[in-house]
Amino acid sequence: MYELTDECSMEHSTQAMKSALIELILDQGYDQVTLSDIVRTAGTHPDTFREHFADKDELLERVTNDFLNGLGHVLIRPYVRSRTLHANQLAAEALRIFRYIYEHRPVFQALLAAPANLHQRLYSRIRSHQSTTVRLLSDRPEEIDDDLLISYTITTALGLVMEWTRQGFKATAVDMVRQLNELVGTRLSNPACRP
């Protein structure tokens, strides 16, 4: 019984410190955040912090990894048993990405403001998933190189995500997917865009 309570307490402390870091980054910027700020905001003790993390950079890395792992789980879950895919299913995938980011927008905004290299890490995480997804597409255009299609789609989606964030998430996730589909679909299907 003691171990379970101790484990729950450790998890609670860790979560409190992660939440504190996110809040502080949004309030004052990553460079201004101190260990004292984190433990005061989290309601923990400096020794508790040191039990879990060497410094605020390690805490930031944990927050970043948690965010990216959550996104990876959201992306992979629907395809666990799939052998083939159709292009119209990609809209559902994009919607999952936009919804995940919207649901975790304070974390996302804090990570963008911190030196977490989030843009590149998001690109890499989505790309590794997309490589599998695009190869499962049974109706993908043969004349388009898979790697170029993946890069184009991800870069477009991330550009929209960054603008969506800059605008304060005014549009819904569904609206953002519609915009993405219009941009990508129009470009890929427009004969004037082909040699």
mmCIF file with all atom_site columns, C-alpha atoms in Angstrom:
data_model
loop_
_atom_site.group_PDB
_atom_site.id
_atom_site.type_symbol
_atom_site.label_atom_id
_atom_site.label_alt_id
_atom_site.label_comp_id
_atom_site.label_asym_id
_atom_site.label_entity_id
_atom_site.label_seq_id
_atom_site.pdbx_PDB_ins_code
_atom_site.Cartn_x
_atom_site.Cartn_y
_atom_site.Cartn_z
_atom_site.occupancy
_atom_site.B_iso_or_equiv
_atom_site.pdbx_formal_charge
_atom_site.auth_seq_id
_atom_site.auth_comp_id
_atom_site.auth_asym_id
_atom_site.auth_atom_id
_atom_site.pdbx_PDB_model_num
ATOM 1   C CA . MET A 1 1   ? 0.000   0.000  0.000   1.00 0.00 ? 1   MET A CA 1
ATOM 2   C CA . TYR A 1 2   ? 2.822   2.404  0.873   1.00 0.00 ? 2   TYR A CA 1
ATOM 3   C CA . GLU A 1 3   ? 4.522   1.855  -2.502  1.00 0.00 ? 3   GLU A CA 1
ATOM 4   C CA . LEU A 1 4   ? 1.351   2.625  -4.427  1.00 0.00 ? 4   LEU A CA 1
ATOM 5   C CA . THR A 1 5   ? 0.812   5.844  -2.474  1.00 0.00 ? 5   THR A CA 1
ATOM 6   C CA . ASP A 1 6   ? 4.466   6.784  -2.962  1.00 0.00 ? 6   ASP A CA 1
ATOM 7   C CA . GLU A 1 7   ? 4.193   6.070  -6.704  1.00 0.00 ? 7   GLU A CA 1
ATOM 8   C CA . CYS A 1 8   ? 1.041   8.184  -6.980  1.00 0.00 ? 8   CYS A CA 1
ATOM 9   C CA . SER A 1 9   ? 2.732   10.986 -5.064  1.00 0.00 ? 9   SER A CA 1
ATOM 10  C CA . MET A 1 10  ? 5.759   10.857 -7.381  1.00 0.00 ? 10  MET A CA 1
ATOM 11  C CA . GLU A 1 11  ? 3.523   10.936 -10.452 1.00 0.00 ? 11  GLU A CA 1
ATOM 12  C CA . HIS A 1 12  ? 1.533   13.824 -8.987  1.00 0.00 ? 12  HIS A CA 1
ATOM 13  C CA . SER A 1 13  ? 4.749   15.772 -8.269  1.00 0.00 ? 13  SER A CA 1
ATOM 14  C CA . THR A 1 14  ? 6.105   15.115 -11.748 1.00 0.00 ? 14  THR A CA 1
ATOM 15  C CA . GLN A 1 15  ? 2.842   16.218 -13.363 1.00 0.00 ? 15  GLN A CA 1
ATOM 16  C CA . ALA A 1 16  ? 2.730   19.335 -11.181 1.00 0.00 ? 16  ALA A CA 1
ATOM 17  C CA . MET A 1 17  ? 6.268   20.278 -12.237 1.00 0.00 ? 17  MET A CA 1
ATOM 18  C CA . LYS A 1 18  ? 5.470   19.722 -15.925 1.00 0.00 ? 18  LYS A CA 1
ATOM 19  C CA . SER A 1 19  ? 2.342   21.862 -15.631 1.00 0.00 ? 19  SER A CA 1
ATOM 20  C CA . ALA A 1 20  ? 4.295   24.536 -13.771 1.00 0.00 ? 20  ALA A CA 1
ATOM 21  C CA . LEU A 1 21  ? 6.946   24.664 -16.493 1.00 0.00 ? 21  LEU A CA 1
ATOM 22  C CA . ILE A 1 22  ? 4.296   25.042 -19.205 1.00 0.00 ? 22  ILE A CA 1
ATOM 23  C CA . GLU A 1 23  ? 2.535   27.816 -17.285 1.00 0.00 ? 23  GLU A CA 1
ATOM 24  C CA . LEU A 1 24  ? 5.790   29.643 -16.583 1.00 0.00 ? 24  LEU A CA 1
ATOM 25  C CA . ILE A 1 25  ? 7.023   29.440 -20.174 1.00 0.00 ? 25  ILE A CA 1
ATOM 26  C CA . LEU A 1 26  ? 3.755   30.954 -21.359 1.00 0.00 ? 26  LEU A CA 1
ATOM 27  C CA . ASP A 1 27  ? 3.910   33.679 -18.693 1.00 0.00 ? 27  ASP A CA 1
ATOM 28  C CA . GLN A 1 28  ? 7.552   34.714 -18.794 1.00 0.00 ? 28  GLN A CA 1
ATOM 29  C CA . GLY A 1 29  ? 9.454   32.776 -21.462 1.00 0.00 ? 29  GLY A CA 1
ATOM 30  C CA . TYR A 1 30  ? 11.710  29.754 -21.042 1.00 0.00 ? 30  TYR A CA 1
ATOM 31  C CA . ASP A 1 31  ? 14.949  31.624 -20.419 1.00 0.00 ? 31  ASP A CA 1
ATOM 32  C CA . GLN A 1 32  ? 13.426  33.507 -17.479 1.00 0.00 ? 32  GLN A CA 1
ATOM 33  C CA . VAL A 1 33  ? 12.122  30.372 -15.726 1.00 0.00 ? 33  VAL A CA 1
ATOM 34  C CA . THR A 1 34  ? 14.149  29.285 -12.704 1.00 0.00 ? 34  THR A CA 1
ATOM 35  C CA . LEU A 1 35  ? 14.121  26.126 -10.609 1.00 0.00 ? 35  LEU A CA 1
ATOM 36  C CA . SER A 1 36  ? 12.675  28.199 -7.751  1.00 0.00 ? 36  SER A CA 1
ATOM 37  C CA . ASP A 1 37  ? 9.829   29.350 -10.019 1.00 0.00 ? 37  ASP A CA 1
ATOM 38  C CA . ILE A 1 38  ? 9.040   25.772 -11.003 1.00 0.00 ? 38  ILE A CA 1
ATOM 39  C CA . VAL A 1 39  ? 8.964   24.325 -7.485  1.00 0.00 ? 39  VAL A CA 1
ATOM 40  C CA . ARG A 1 40  ? 7.007   27.307 -6.104  1.00 0.00 ? 40  ARG A CA 1
ATOM 41  C CA . THR A 1 41  ? 4.391   27.092 -8.873  1.00 0.00 ? 41  THR A CA 1
ATOM 42  C CA . ALA A 1 42  ? 4.217   23.290 -8.613  1.00 0.00 ? 42  ALA A CA 1
ATOM 43  C CA . GLY A 1 43  ? 3.979   23.389 -4.829  1.00 0.00 ? 43  GLY A CA 1
ATOM 44  C CA . THR A 1 44  ? 6.905   20.999 -4.463  1.00 0.00 ? 44  THR A CA 1
ATOM 45  C CA . HIS A 1 45  ? 10.324  21.118 -2.833  1.00 0.00 ? 45  HIS A CA 1
ATOM 46  C CA . PRO A 1 46  ? 13.649  21.603 -4.685  1.00 0.00 ? 46  PRO A CA 1
ATOM 47  C CA . ASP A 1 47  ? 14.777  18.158 -3.486  1.00 0.00 ? 47  ASP A CA 1
ATOM 48  C CA . THR A 1 48  ? 11.665  16.645 -5.070  1.00 0.00 ? 48  THR A CA 1
ATOM 49  C CA . PHE A 1 49  ? 12.560  18.354 -8.333  1.00 0.00 ? 49  PHE A CA 1
ATOM 50  C CA . ARG A 1 50  ? 16.115  16.997 -8.182  1.00 0.00 ? 50  ARG A CA 1
ATOM 51  C CA . GLU A 1 51  ? 14.818  13.469 -7.539  1.00 0.00 ? 51  GLU A CA 1
ATOM 52  C CA . HIS A 1 52  ? 13.118  13.585 -10.934 1.00 0.00 ? 52  HIS A CA 1
ATOM 53  C CA . PHE A 1 53  ? 15.144  15.975 -13.092 1.00 0.00 ? 53  PHE A CA 1
ATOM 54  C CA . ALA A 1 54  ? 18.704  17.256 -13.312 1.00 0.00 ? 54  ALA A CA 1
ATOM 55  C CA . ASP A 1 55  ? 17.562  20.701 -14.465 1.00 0.00 ? 55  ASP A CA 1
ATOM 56  C CA . LYS A 1 56  ? 14.783  22.537 -16.282 1.00 0.00 ? 56  LYS A CA 1
ATOM 57  C CA . ASP A 1 57  ? 16.142  21.350 -19.652 1.00 0.00 ? 57  ASP A CA 1
ATOM 58  C CA . GLU A 1 58  ? 15.531  17.741 -18.650 1.00 0.00 ? 58  GLU A CA 1
ATOM 59  C CA . LEU A 1 59  ? 12.021  18.669 -17.510 1.00 0.00 ? 59  LEU A CA 1
ATOM 60  C CA . LEU A 1 60  ? 11.428  20.402 -20.860 1.00 0.00 ? 60  LEU A CA 1
ATOM 61  C CA . GLU A 1 61  ? 12.653  17.283 -22.656 1.00 0.00 ? 61  GLU A CA 1
ATOM 62  C CA . ARG A 1 62  ? 10.149  15.165 -20.695 1.00 0.00 ? 62  ARG A CA 1
ATOM 63  C CA . VAL A 1 63  ? 7.297   17.533 -21.570 1.00 0.00 ? 63  VAL A CA 1
ATOM 64  C CA . THR A 1 64  ? 8.348   17.474 -25.237 1.00 0.00 ? 64  THR A CA 1
ATOM 65  C CA . ASN A 1 65  ? 8.610   13.685 -25.341 1.00 0.00 ? 65  ASN A CA 1
ATOM 66  C CA . ASP A 1 66  ? 5.240   13.277 -23.625 1.00 0.00 ? 66  ASP A CA 1
ATOM 67  C CA . PHE A 1 67  ? 3.639   15.583 -26.205 1.00 0.00 ? 67  PHE A CA 1
ATOM 68  C CA . LEU A 1 68  ? 5.252   13.806 -29.164 1.00 0.00 ? 68  LEU A CA 1
ATOM 69  C CA . ASN A 1 69  ? 4.515   10.331 -27.782 1.00 0.00 ? 69  ASN A CA 1
ATOM 70  C CA . GLY A 1 70  ? 0.874   11.295 -27.305 1.00 0.00 ? 70  GLY A CA 1
ATOM 71  C CA . LEU A 1 71  ? 0.708   12.521 -30.888 1.00 0.00 ? 71  LEU A CA 1
ATOM 72  C CA . GLY A 1 72  ? 2.355   9.317  -32.098 1.00 0.00 ? 72  GLY A CA 1
ATOM 73  C CA . HIS A 1 73  ? -0.217  7.243  -30.236 1.00 0.00 ? 73  HIS A CA 1
ATOM 74  C CA . VAL A 1 74  ? -3.076  9.239  -31.766 1.00 0.00 ? 74  VAL A CA 1
ATOM 75  C CA . LEU A 1 75  ? -1.631  8.718  -35.253 1.00 0.00 ? 75  LEU A CA 1
ATOM 76  C CA . ILE A 1 76  ? -0.891  5.009  -34.971 1.00 0.00 ? 76  ILE A CA 1
ATOM 77  C CA . ARG A 1 77  ? -3.986  3.771  -33.136 1.00 0.00 ? 77  ARG A CA 1
ATOM 78  C CA . PRO A 1 78  ? -6.409  3.690  -36.134 1.00 0.00 ? 78  PRO A CA 1
ATOM 79  C CA . TYR A 1 79  ? -3.977  1.787  -38.376 1.00 0.00 ? 79  TYR A CA 1
ATOM 80  C CA . VAL A 1 80  ? -2.995  -1.064 -36.081 1.00 0.00 ? 80  VAL A CA 1
ATOM 81  C CA . ARG A 1 81  ? -4.960  -3.613 -38.145 1.00 0.00 ? 81  ARG A CA 1
ATOM 82  C CA . SER A 1 82  ? -5.020  -1.870 -41.548 1.00 0.00 ? 82  SER A CA 1
ATOM 83  C CA . ARG A 1 83  ? -3.337  -3.314 -44.600 1.00 0.00 ? 83  ARG A CA 1
ATOM 84  C CA . THR A 1 84  ? -4.554  -0.732 -47.119 1.00 0.00 ? 84  THR A CA 1
ATOM 85  C CA . LEU A 1 85  ? -5.710  2.846  -46.995 1.00 0.00 ? 85  LEU A CA 1
ATOM 86  C CA . HIS A 1 86  ? -7.564  5.235  -49.271 1.00 0.00 ? 86  HIS A CA 1
ATOM 87  C CA . ALA A 1 87  ? -6.632  8.878  -49.793 1.00 0.00 ? 87  ALA A CA 1
ATOM 88  C CA . ASN A 1 88  ? -9.891  10.085 -48.251 1.00 0.00 ? 88  ASN A CA 1
ATOM 89  C CA . GLN A 1 89  ? -8.780  8.517  -44.947 1.00 0.00 ? 89  GLN A CA 1
ATOM 90  C CA . LEU A 1 90  ? -5.899  10.998 -44.754 1.00 0.00 ? 90  LEU A CA 1
ATOM 91  C CA . ALA A 1 91  ? -8.367  13.744 -43.824 1.00 0.00 ? 91  ALA A CA 1
ATOM 92  C CA . ALA A 1 92  ? -9.251  11.783 -40.693 1.00 0.00 ? 92  ALA A CA 1
ATOM 93  C CA . GLU A 1 93  ? -5.550  11.525 -39.886 1.00 0.00 ? 93  GLU A CA 1
ATOM 94  C CA . ALA A 1 94  ? -5.068  15.271 -40.326 1.00 0.00 ? 94  ALA A CA 1
ATOM 95  C CA . LEU A 1 95  ? -8.100  15.885 -38.123 1.00 0.00 ? 95  LEU A CA 1
ATOM 96  C CA . ARG A 1 96  ? -6.540  13.764 -35.369 1.00 0.00 ? 96  ARG A CA 1
ATOM 97  C CA . ILE A 1 97  ? -3.373  15.884 -35.566 1.00 0.00 ? 97  ILE A CA 1
ATOM 98  C CA . PHE A 1 98  ? -5.267  19.187 -35.416 1.00 0.00 ? 98  PHE A CA 1
ATOM 99  C CA . ARG A 1 99  ? -7.504  17.962 -32.585 1.00 0.00 ? 99  ARG A CA 1
ATOM 100 C CA . TYR A 1 100 ? -4.546  16.683 -30.582 1.00 0.00 ? 100 TYR A CA 1
ATOM 101 C CA . ILE A 1 101 ? -2.756  20.003 -30.931 1.00 0.00 ? 101 ILE A CA 1
ATOM 102 C CA . TYR A 1 102 ? -5.926  21.906 -30.041 1.00 0.00 ? 102 TYR A CA 1
ATOM 103 C CA . GLU A 1 103 ? -6.564  19.756 -26.966 1.00 0.00 ? 103 GLU A CA 1
ATOM 104 C CA . HIS A 1 104 ? -2.958  20.287 -25.863 1.00 0.00 ? 104 HIS A CA 1
ATOM 105 C CA . ARG A 1 105 ? -2.595  23.887 -27.040 1.00 0.00 ? 105 ARG A CA 1
ATOM 106 C CA . PRO A 1 106 ? -0.975  25.291 -23.861 1.00 0.00 ? 106 PRO A CA 1
ATOM 107 C CA . VAL A 1 107 ? 1.699   22.587 -24.060 1.00 0.00 ? 107 VAL A CA 1
ATOM 108 C CA . PHE A 1 108 ? 2.120   23.154 -27.787 1.00 0.00 ? 108 PHE A CA 1
ATOM 109 C CA . GLN A 1 109 ? 2.404   26.928 -27.391 1.00 0.00 ? 109 GLN A CA 1
ATOM 110 C CA . ALA A 1 110 ? 4.904   26.559 -24.545 1.00 0.00 ? 110 ALA A CA 1
ATOM 111 C CA . LEU A 1 111 ? 7.022   24.119 -26.540 1.00 0.00 ? 111 LEU A CA 1
ATOM 112 C CA . LEU A 1 112 ? 7.040   26.482 -29.508 1.00 0.00 ? 112 LEU A CA 1
ATOM 113 C CA . ALA A 1 113 ? 8.294   29.240 -27.210 1.00 0.00 ? 113 ALA A CA 1
ATOM 114 C CA . ALA A 1 114 ? 11.006  27.037 -25.671 1.00 0.00 ? 114 ALA A CA 1
ATOM 115 C CA . PRO A 1 115 ? 14.235  25.751 -27.207 1.00 0.00 ? 115 PRO A CA 1
ATOM 116 C CA . ALA A 1 116 ? 12.702  22.312 -27.747 1.00 0.00 ? 116 ALA A CA 1
ATOM 117 C CA . ASN A 1 117 ? 13.258  22.240 -31.535 1.00 0.00 ? 117 ASN A CA 1
ATOM 118 C CA . LEU A 1 118 ? 9.588   21.291 -31.705 1.00 0.00 ? 118 LEU A CA 1
ATOM 119 C CA . HIS A 1 119 ? 9.003   22.087 -35.377 1.00 0.00 ? 119 HIS A CA 1
ATOM 120 C CA . GLN A 1 120 ? 11.742  19.702 -36.544 1.00 0.00 ? 120 GLN A CA 1
ATOM 121 C CA . ARG A 1 121 ? 10.758  17.034 -34.045 1.00 0.00 ? 121 ARG A CA 1
ATOM 122 C CA . LEU A 1 122 ? 7.098   17.237 -35.086 1.00 0.00 ? 122 LEU A CA 1
ATOM 123 C CA . TYR A 1 123 ? 8.137   16.964 -38.713 1.00 0.00 ? 123 TYR A CA 1
ATOM 124 C CA . SER A 1 124 ? 10.259  13.883 -37.967 1.00 0.00 ? 124 SER A CA 1
ATOM 125 C CA . ARG A 1 125 ? 7.560   12.186 -35.877 1.00 0.00 ? 125 ARG A CA 1
ATOM 126 C CA . ILE A 1 126 ? 4.813   12.766 -38.425 1.00 0.00 ? 126 ILE A CA 1
ATOM 127 C CA . ARG A 1 127 ? 7.134   11.843 -41.301 1.00 0.00 ? 127 ARG A CA 1
ATOM 128 C CA . SER A 1 128 ? 7.997   8.465  -39.789 1.00 0.00 ? 128 SER A CA 1
ATOM 129 C CA . HIS A 1 129 ? 4.295   7.737  -39.454 1.00 0.00 ? 129 HIS A CA 1
ATOM 130 C CA . GLN A 1 130 ? 3.430   9.138  -42.893 1.00 0.00 ? 130 GLN A CA 1
ATOM 131 C CA . SER A 1 131 ? 6.054   6.959  -44.577 1.00 0.00 ? 131 SER A CA 1
ATOM 132 C CA . THR A 1 132 ? 4.066   3.918  -43.521 1.00 0.00 ? 132 THR A CA 1
ATOM 133 C CA . THR A 1 133 ? 0.687   5.530  -44.168 1.00 0.00 ? 133 THR A CA 1
ATOM 134 C CA . VAL A 1 134 ? 1.456   6.687  -47.718 1.00 0.00 ? 134 VAL A CA 1
ATOM 135 C CA . ARG A 1 135 ? 2.810   3.281  -48.674 1.00 0.00 ? 135 ARG A CA 1
ATOM 136 C CA . LEU A 1 136 ? -0.484  1.741  -47.500 1.00 0.00 ? 136 LEU A CA 1
ATOM 137 C CA . LEU A 1 137 ? -2.466  4.013  -49.828 1.00 0.00 ? 137 LEU A CA 1
ATOM 138 C CA . SER A 1 138 ? -4.054  1.894  -52.509 1.00 0.00 ? 138 SER A CA 1
ATOM 139 C CA . ASP A 1 139 ? -5.148  4.900  -54.588 1.00 0.00 ? 139 ASP A CA 1
ATOM 140 C CA . ARG A 1 140 ? -2.103  7.196  -54.480 1.00 0.00 ? 140 ARG A CA 1
ATOM 141 C CA . PRO A 1 141 ? -1.027  8.753  -57.786 1.00 0.00 ? 141 PRO A CA 1
ATOM 142 C CA . GLU A 1 142 ? 1.836   6.676  -59.212 1.00 0.00 ? 142 GLU A CA 1
ATOM 143 C CA . GLU A 1 143 ? 3.488   9.665  -60.890 1.00 0.00 ? 143 GLU A CA 1
ATOM 144 C CA . ILE A 1 144 ? 4.093   11.378 -57.539 1.00 0.00 ? 144 ILE A CA 1
ATOM 145 C CA . ASP A 1 145 ? 7.172   10.335 -55.591 1.00 0.00 ? 145 ASP A CA 1
ATOM 146 C CA . ASP A 1 146 ? 6.143   9.088  -52.130 1.00 0.00 ? 146 ASP A CA 1
ATOM 147 C CA . ASP A 1 147 ? 8.874   10.986 -50.282 1.00 0.00 ? 147 ASP A CA 1
ATOM 148 C CA . LEU A 1 148 ? 8.019   14.249 -52.033 1.00 0.00 ? 148 LEU A CA 1
ATOM 149 C CA . LEU A 1 149 ? 4.312   13.748 -51.324 1.00 0.00 ? 149 LEU A CA 1
ATOM 150 C CA . ILE A 1 150 ? 5.058   13.107 -47.647 1.00 0.00 ? 150 ILE A CA 1
ATOM 151 C CA . SER A 1 151 ? 7.320   16.135 -47.362 1.00 0.00 ? 151 SER A CA 1
ATOM 152 C CA . TYR A 1 152 ? 4.862   18.399 -49.180 1.00 0.00 ? 152 TYR A CA 1
ATOM 153 C CA . THR A 1 153 ? 1.893   17.299 -47.092 1.00 0.00 ? 153 THR A CA 1
ATOM 154 C CA . ILE A 1 154 ? 3.694   17.555 -43.751 1.00 0.00 ? 154 ILE A CA 1
ATOM 155 C CA . THR A 1 155 ? 5.263   20.918 -44.530 1.00 0.00 ? 155 THR A CA 1
ATOM 156 C CA . THR A 1 156 ? 1.879   22.282 -45.608 1.00 0.00 ? 156 THR A CA 1
ATOM 157 C CA . ALA A 1 157 ? 0.152   20.888 -42.511 1.00 0.00 ? 157 ALA A CA 1
ATOM 158 C CA . LEU A 1 158 ? 2.809   22.246 -40.148 1.00 0.00 ? 158 LEU A CA 1
ATOM 159 C CA . GLY A 1 159 ? 2.657   25.642 -41.831 1.00 0.00 ? 159 GLY A CA 1
ATOM 160 C CA . LEU A 1 160 ? -1.087  25.702 -41.229 1.00 0.00 ? 160 LEU A CA 1
ATOM 161 C CA . VAL A 1 161 ? -0.609  24.584 -37.618 1.00 0.00 ? 161 VAL A CA 1
ATOM 162 C CA . MET A 1 162 ? 1.888   27.385 -37.002 1.00 0.00 ? 162 MET A CA 1
ATOM 163 C CA . GLU A 1 163 ? -0.439  29.987 -38.515 1.00 0.00 ? 163 GLU A CA 1
ATOM 164 C CA . TRP A 1 164 ? -3.399  28.522 -36.606 1.00 0.00 ? 164 TRP A CA 1
ATOM 165 C CA . THR A 1 165 ? -1.373  28.884 -33.399 1.00 0.00 ? 165 THR A CA 1
ATOM 166 C CA . ARG A 1 166 ? -0.338  32.444 -34.283 1.00 0.00 ? 166 ARG A CA 1
ATOM 167 C CA . GLN A 1 167 ? -4.012  33.343 -34.785 1.00 0.00 ? 167 GLN A CA 1
ATOM 168 C CA . GLY A 1 168 ? -4.921  31.953 -31.374 1.00 0.00 ? 168 GLY A CA 1
ATOM 169 C CA . PHE A 1 169 ? -6.706  28.807 -32.621 1.00 0.00 ? 169 PHE A CA 1
ATOM 170 C CA . LYS A 1 170 ? -9.660  30.822 -33.966 1.00 0.00 ? 170 LYS A CA 1
ATOM 171 C CA . ALA A 1 171 ? -10.709 28.142 -36.466 1.00 0.00 ? 171 ALA A CA 1
ATOM 172 C CA . THR A 1 172 ? -11.853 24.679 -35.444 1.00 0.00 ? 172 THR A CA 1
ATOM 173 C CA . ALA A 1 173 ? -9.797  21.569 -36.119 1.00 0.00 ? 173 ALA A CA 1
ATOM 174 C CA . VAL A 1 174 ? -12.360 20.569 -38.757 1.00 0.00 ? 174 VAL A CA 1
ATOM 175 C CA . ASP A 1 175 ? -11.995 23.942 -40.507 1.00 0.00 ? 175 ASP A CA 1
ATOM 176 C CA . MET A 1 176 ? -8.219  23.514 -40.538 1.00 0.00 ? 176 MET A CA 1
ATOM 177 C CA . VAL A 1 177 ? -8.515  20.083 -42.157 1.00 0.00 ? 177 VAL A CA 1
ATOM 178 C CA . ARG A 1 178 ? -10.806 21.568 -44.807 1.00 0.00 ? 178 ARG A CA 1
ATOM 179 C CA . GLN A 1 179 ? -8.192  24.229 -45.518 1.00 0.00 ? 179 GLN A CA 1
ATOM 180 C CA . LEU A 1 180 ? -5.451  21.606 -45.691 1.00 0.00 ? 180 LEU A CA 1
ATOM 181 C CA . ASN A 1 181 ? -7.491  19.434 -48.049 1.00 0.00 ? 181 ASN A CA 1
ATOM 182 C CA . GLU A 1 182 ? -8.211  22.407 -50.287 1.00 0.00 ? 182 GLU A CA 1
ATOM 183 C CA . LEU A 1 183 ? -4.561  23.411 -50.420 1.00 0.00 ? 183 LEU A CA 1
ATOM 184 C CA . VAL A 1 184 ? -3.116  19.945 -50.909 1.00 0.00 ? 184 VAL A CA 1
ATOM 185 C CA . GLY A 1 185 ? -5.953  18.541 -53.006 1.00 0.00 ? 185 GLY A CA 1
ATOM 186 C CA . THR A 1 186 ? -6.112  21.528 -55.336 1.00 0.00 ? 186 THR A CA 1
ATOM 187 C CA . ARG A 1 187 ? -2.381  21.532 -55.834 1.00 0.00 ? 187 ARG A CA 1
ATOM 188 C CA . LEU A 1 188 ? -2.110  17.799 -56.495 1.00 0.00 ? 188 LEU A CA 1
ATOM 189 C CA . SER A 1 189 ? -5.112  17.551 -58.794 1.00 0.00 ? 189 SER A CA 1
ATOM 190 C CA . ASN A 1 190 ? -4.666  20.796 -60.754 1.00 0.00 ? 190 ASN A CA 1
ATOM 191 C CA . PRO A 1 191 ? -3.415  19.969 -64.282 1.00 0.00 ? 191 PRO A CA 1
ATOM 192 C CA . ALA A 1 192 ? -1.868  23.445 -64.535 1.00 0.00 ? 192 ALA A CA 1
ATOM 193 C CA . CYS A 1 193 ? 0.494   22.479 -61.719 1.00 0.00 ? 193 CYS A CA 1
ATOM 194 C CA . ARG A 1 194 ? 1.858   19.512 -63.649 1.00 0.00 ? 194 ARG A CA 1
ATOM 195 C CA . PRO A 1 195 ? 4.547   19.674 -66.338 1.00 0.00 ? 195 PRO A CA 1
#
